XYZ file of C-alpha atoms in Angstrom:
317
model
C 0.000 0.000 0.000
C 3.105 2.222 1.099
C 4.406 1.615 -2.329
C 1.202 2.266 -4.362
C 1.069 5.747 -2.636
C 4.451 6.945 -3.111
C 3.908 5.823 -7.067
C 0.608 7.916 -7.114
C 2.703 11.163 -6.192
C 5.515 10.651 -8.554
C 3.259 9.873 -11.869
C 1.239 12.672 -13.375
C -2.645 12.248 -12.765
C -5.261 13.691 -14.729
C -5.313 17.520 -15.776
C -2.829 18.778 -12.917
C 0.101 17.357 -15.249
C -0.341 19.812 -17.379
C -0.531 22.881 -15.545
C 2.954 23.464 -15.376
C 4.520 25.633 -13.027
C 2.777 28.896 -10.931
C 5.414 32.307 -10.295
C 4.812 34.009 -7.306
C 2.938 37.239 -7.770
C 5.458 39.912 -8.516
C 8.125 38.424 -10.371
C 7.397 39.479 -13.472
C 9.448 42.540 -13.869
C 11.026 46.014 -11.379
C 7.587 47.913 -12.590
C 5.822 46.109 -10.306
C 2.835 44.507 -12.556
C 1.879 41.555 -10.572
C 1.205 39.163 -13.397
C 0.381 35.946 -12.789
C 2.997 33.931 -15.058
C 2.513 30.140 -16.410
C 4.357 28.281 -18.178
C 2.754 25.397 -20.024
C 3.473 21.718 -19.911
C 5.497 21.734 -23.302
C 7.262 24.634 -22.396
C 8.444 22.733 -19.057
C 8.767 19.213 -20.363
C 9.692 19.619 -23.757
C 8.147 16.279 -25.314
C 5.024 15.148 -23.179
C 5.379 12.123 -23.937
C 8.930 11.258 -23.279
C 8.616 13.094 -20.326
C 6.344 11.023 -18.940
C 7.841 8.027 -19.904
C 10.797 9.077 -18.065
C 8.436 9.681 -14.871
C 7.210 6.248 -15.099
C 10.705 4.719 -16.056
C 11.585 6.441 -12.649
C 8.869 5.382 -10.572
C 9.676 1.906 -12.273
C 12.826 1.639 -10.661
C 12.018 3.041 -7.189
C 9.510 0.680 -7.138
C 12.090 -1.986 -8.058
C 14.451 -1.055 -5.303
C 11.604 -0.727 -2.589
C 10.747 -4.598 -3.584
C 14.819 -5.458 -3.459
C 14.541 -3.523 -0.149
C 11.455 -5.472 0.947
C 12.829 -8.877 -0.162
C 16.415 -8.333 1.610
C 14.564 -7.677 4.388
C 12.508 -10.541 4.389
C 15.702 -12.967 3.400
C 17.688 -11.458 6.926
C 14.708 -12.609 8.927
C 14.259 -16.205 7.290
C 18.296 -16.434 8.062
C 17.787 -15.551 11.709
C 14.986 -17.300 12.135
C 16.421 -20.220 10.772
C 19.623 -19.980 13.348
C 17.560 -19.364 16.043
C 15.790 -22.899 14.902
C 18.910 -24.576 14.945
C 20.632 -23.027 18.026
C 17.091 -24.517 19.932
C 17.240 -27.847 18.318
C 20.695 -28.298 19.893
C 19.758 -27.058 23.265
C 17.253 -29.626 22.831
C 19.692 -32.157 21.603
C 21.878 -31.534 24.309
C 19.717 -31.722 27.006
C 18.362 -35.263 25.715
C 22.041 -36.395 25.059
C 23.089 -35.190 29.003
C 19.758 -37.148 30.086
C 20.750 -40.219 28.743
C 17.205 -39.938 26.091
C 19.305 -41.896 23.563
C 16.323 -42.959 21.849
C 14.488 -39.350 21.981
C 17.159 -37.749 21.207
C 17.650 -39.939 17.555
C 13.963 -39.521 17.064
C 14.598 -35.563 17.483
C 17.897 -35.323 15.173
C 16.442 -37.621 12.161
C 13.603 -35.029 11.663
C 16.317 -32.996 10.492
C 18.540 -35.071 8.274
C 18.876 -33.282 5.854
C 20.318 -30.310 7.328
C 23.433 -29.069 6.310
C 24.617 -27.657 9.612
C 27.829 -29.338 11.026
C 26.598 -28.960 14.712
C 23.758 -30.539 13.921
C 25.404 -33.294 11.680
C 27.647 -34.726 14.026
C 25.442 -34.805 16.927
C 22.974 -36.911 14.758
C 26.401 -39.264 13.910
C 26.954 -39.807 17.491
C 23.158 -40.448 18.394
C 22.755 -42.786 15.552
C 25.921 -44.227 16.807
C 24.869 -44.816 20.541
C 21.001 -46.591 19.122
C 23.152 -49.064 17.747
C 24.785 -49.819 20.669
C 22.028 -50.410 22.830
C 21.456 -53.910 24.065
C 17.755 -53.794 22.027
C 18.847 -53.212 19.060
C 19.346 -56.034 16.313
C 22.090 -56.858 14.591
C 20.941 -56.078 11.152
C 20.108 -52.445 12.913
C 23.125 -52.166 14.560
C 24.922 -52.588 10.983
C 22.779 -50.314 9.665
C 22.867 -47.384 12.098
C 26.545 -47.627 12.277
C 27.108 -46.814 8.705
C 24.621 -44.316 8.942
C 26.405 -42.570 11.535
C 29.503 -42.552 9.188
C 27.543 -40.975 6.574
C 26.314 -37.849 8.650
C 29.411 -37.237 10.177
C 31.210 -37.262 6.759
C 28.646 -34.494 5.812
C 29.264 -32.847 8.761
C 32.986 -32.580 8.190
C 32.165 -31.609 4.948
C 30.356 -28.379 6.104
C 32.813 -27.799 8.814
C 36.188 -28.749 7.919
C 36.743 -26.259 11.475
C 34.852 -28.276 14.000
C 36.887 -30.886 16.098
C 33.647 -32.680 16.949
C 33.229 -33.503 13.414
C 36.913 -34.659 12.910
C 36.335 -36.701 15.870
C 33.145 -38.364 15.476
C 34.447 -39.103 11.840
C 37.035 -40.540 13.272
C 35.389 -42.943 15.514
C 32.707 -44.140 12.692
C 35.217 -45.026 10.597
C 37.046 -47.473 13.181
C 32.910 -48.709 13.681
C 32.977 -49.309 10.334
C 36.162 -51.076 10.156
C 34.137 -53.882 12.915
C 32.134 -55.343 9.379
C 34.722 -54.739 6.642
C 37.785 -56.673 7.870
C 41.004 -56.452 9.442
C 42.813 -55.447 6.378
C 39.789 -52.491 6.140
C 40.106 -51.474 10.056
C 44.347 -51.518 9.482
C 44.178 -49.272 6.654
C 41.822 -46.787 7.995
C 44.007 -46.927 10.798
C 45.984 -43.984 9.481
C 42.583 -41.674 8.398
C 41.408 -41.770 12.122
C 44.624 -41.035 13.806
C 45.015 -38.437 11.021
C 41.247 -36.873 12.555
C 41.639 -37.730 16.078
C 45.073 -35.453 16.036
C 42.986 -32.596 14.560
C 40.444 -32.647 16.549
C 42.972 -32.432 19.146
C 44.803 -29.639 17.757
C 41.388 -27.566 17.291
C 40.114 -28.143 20.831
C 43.051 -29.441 23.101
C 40.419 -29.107 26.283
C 38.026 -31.916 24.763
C 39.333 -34.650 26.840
C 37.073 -37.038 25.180
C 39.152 -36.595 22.096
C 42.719 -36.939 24.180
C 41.487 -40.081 25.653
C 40.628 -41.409 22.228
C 44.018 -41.131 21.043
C 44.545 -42.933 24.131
C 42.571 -46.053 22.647
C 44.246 -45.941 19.437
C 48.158 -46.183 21.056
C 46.401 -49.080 23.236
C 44.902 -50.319 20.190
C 47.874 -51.366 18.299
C 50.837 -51.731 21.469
C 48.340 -54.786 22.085
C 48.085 -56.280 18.476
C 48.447 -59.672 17.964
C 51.421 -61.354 15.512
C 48.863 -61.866 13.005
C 47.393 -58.398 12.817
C 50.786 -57.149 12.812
C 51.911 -59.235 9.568
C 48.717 -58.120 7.890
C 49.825 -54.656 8.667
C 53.237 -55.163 7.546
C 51.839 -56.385 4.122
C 49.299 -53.074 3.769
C 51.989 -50.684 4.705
C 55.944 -49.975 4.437
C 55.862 -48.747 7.785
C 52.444 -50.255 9.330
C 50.707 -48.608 12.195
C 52.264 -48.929 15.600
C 52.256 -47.728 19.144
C 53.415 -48.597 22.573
C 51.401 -48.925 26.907
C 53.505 -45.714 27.277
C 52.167 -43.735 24.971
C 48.828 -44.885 25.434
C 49.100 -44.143 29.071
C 50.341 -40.586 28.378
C 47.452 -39.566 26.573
C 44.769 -41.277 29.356
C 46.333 -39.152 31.994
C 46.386 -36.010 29.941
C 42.520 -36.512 29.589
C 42.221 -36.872 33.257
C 44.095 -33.492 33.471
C 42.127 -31.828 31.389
C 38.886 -33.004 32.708
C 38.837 -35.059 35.835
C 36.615 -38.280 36.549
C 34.838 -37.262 33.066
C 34.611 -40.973 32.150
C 34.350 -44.345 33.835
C 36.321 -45.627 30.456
C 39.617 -43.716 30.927
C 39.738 -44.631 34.529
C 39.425 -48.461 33.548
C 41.803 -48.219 30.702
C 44.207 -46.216 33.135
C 43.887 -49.171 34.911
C 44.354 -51.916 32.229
C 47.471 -49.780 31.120
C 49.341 -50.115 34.290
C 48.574 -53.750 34.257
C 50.028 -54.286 31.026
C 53.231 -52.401 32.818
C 53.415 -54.613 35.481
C 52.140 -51.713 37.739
C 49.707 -53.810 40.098
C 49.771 -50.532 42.517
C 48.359 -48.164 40.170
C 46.202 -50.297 38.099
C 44.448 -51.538 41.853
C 43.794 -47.759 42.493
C 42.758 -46.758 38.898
C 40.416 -49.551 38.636
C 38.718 -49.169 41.660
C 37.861 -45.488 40.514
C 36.446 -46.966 37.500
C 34.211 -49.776 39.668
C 32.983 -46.560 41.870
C 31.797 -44.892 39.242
C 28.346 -43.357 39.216
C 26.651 -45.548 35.925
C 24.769 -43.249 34.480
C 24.573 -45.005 31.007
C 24.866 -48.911 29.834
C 28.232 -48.418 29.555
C 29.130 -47.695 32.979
C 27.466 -50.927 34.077
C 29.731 -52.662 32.053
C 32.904 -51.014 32.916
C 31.918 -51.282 36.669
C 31.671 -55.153 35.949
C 35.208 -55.593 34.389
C 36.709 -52.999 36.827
C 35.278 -55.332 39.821
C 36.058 -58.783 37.635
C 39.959 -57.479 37.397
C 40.173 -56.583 41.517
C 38.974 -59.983 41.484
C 41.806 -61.165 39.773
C 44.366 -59.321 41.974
C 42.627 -60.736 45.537
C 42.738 -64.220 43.887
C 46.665 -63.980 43.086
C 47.422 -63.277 46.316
């Protein structure tokens, strides 16, 4: 309406066009005569007609920018609304994931699949990768949410090349993966996710989660068997390899960085120092992890093998 108005003032209408302009009484001349002087509308515009093509060519284009003006407008508050939609989607998320809502929290993420927001990606990655690992779920399922979970947090590391979450979480779908395609398959990847699980470090070194990760990979392969190790030796000139050292290094540097943040780096603390012959340590590390709050499935079992390995100390006695 605000546009139709300001058009209505700019284009001639009816007889007024053609009035031309009015002098003020008494500028006609130093005698003093107040004439009324007009000019008419040829003597002002030259060619009518062009003239007022020109008016309408003008009123055109304002009208043209209002509407750019309009639709920038609108296209600002679509973008911010749309943030603001995302930003409360992962409050949401989070909130569910801190809850331990595994299954509500998938059900929340896979309306939104198709998003192409990193946060959001690699959130859904690590929800679809927790469904699978719930005791209900089948087999077939499993499979099939754990190559799922590979796919969105590729696509999230494709949006975000930046976020450590979706280097990590990349990372640790790609070792999943490795579980169906082989040894040869989960040896040659092994590379790619130390490659991610460095990054991620070197983007956020206070995500102990991360740290501790690179913890599991050292662990990983100072405990390979002979077999693994040929197979390895076949795949690469100089094959994957790591020592209890520098695994243990890298648990304790998550427990620096965040204390008691999970039940699994206070068991593998424990495991390490057993592999070192360090009965002392590995008693006091794995009794942390048996007195752990279990908060999650996971926790249960760690408590369990935590308690079964004090066990095995008491019985060696």
């Amino acid at each position: 309406m605000a546009l139709a108005v300001r058009l209505r003032r700019l284009l001639p209408v009816g007889h007024s066009a053609a009035r031309g302009l009015r002098l003020p009484a008494g500028a006609a001349g130093s005698w003093g005569r107040r004439v009324p002087w007009r000019l008419g509308a040829s003597e002002v515009m030259g060619n009518s007609g062009t003239f007022k093509r020109s008016l309408l060519f003008s009123a055109l284009s304002y009208l043209g920018f209002e509407t750019y003006q309009v639709i920038s407008q609108a296209v600002v508050v679509h973008a911010a609304a749309k943030v603001f939609k995302i930003e409360e989607i992962l409050e949401q998320a989070d909130y569910l994931y801190e809850s331990g809502e595994t299954e509500k929290l998938y059900q929340l993420l896979t309306q939104y699949k198709e998003s192409e927001d990193a946060e959001l990606l690699w959130r859904l990655a690590r929800a679809s990768r927790d469904v699978a690992q719930l005791s209900g779920t089948s087999e077939e399922e499993k499979k099939y949410l754990v190559y799922e979970a590979l796919e969105y947090a590729k696509r999230a590391l494709e949006k975000n090349e930046s976020s450590f979450a979706a280097h990590k979480w990349y990372a640790i779908c790609i070792s999943d993966v490795g579980d169906y395609e082989g040894i040869k398959a989960k040896i040659a990847n092994a590379y790619i996710i130390k490659e991610h699980f460095e990054k991620a470090i070197e983007l956020n070194p206070k995500d102990a989660t991360s740290i501790h990760l690179m913890g599991i990979w050292c662990y990983t392969f100072a405990e390979m068997p002979w077999y693994q190790r040929r197979i390895a030796k076949v795949l690469f000139a100089t094959p994957p390899s790591s020592t209890y050292e520098e695994a243990l290094g890298y648990f304790h540097r998550a427990e620096q960085v965040d204390p008691n943040f999970y039940s699994k780096n206070l068991l593998l603390l424990g495991k390490t120092y057993l592999k070192l012959h360090n009965k002392k340590l590995a008693a006091f590390w794995l009794t942390k992890a048996k007195d752990y709050p279990a908060h999650t499935e996971e926790d249960k079992q760690i408590q369990t093998e935590a308690a079964q390995l004090l066990t095995g100390f008491s019985d060696k006695k």
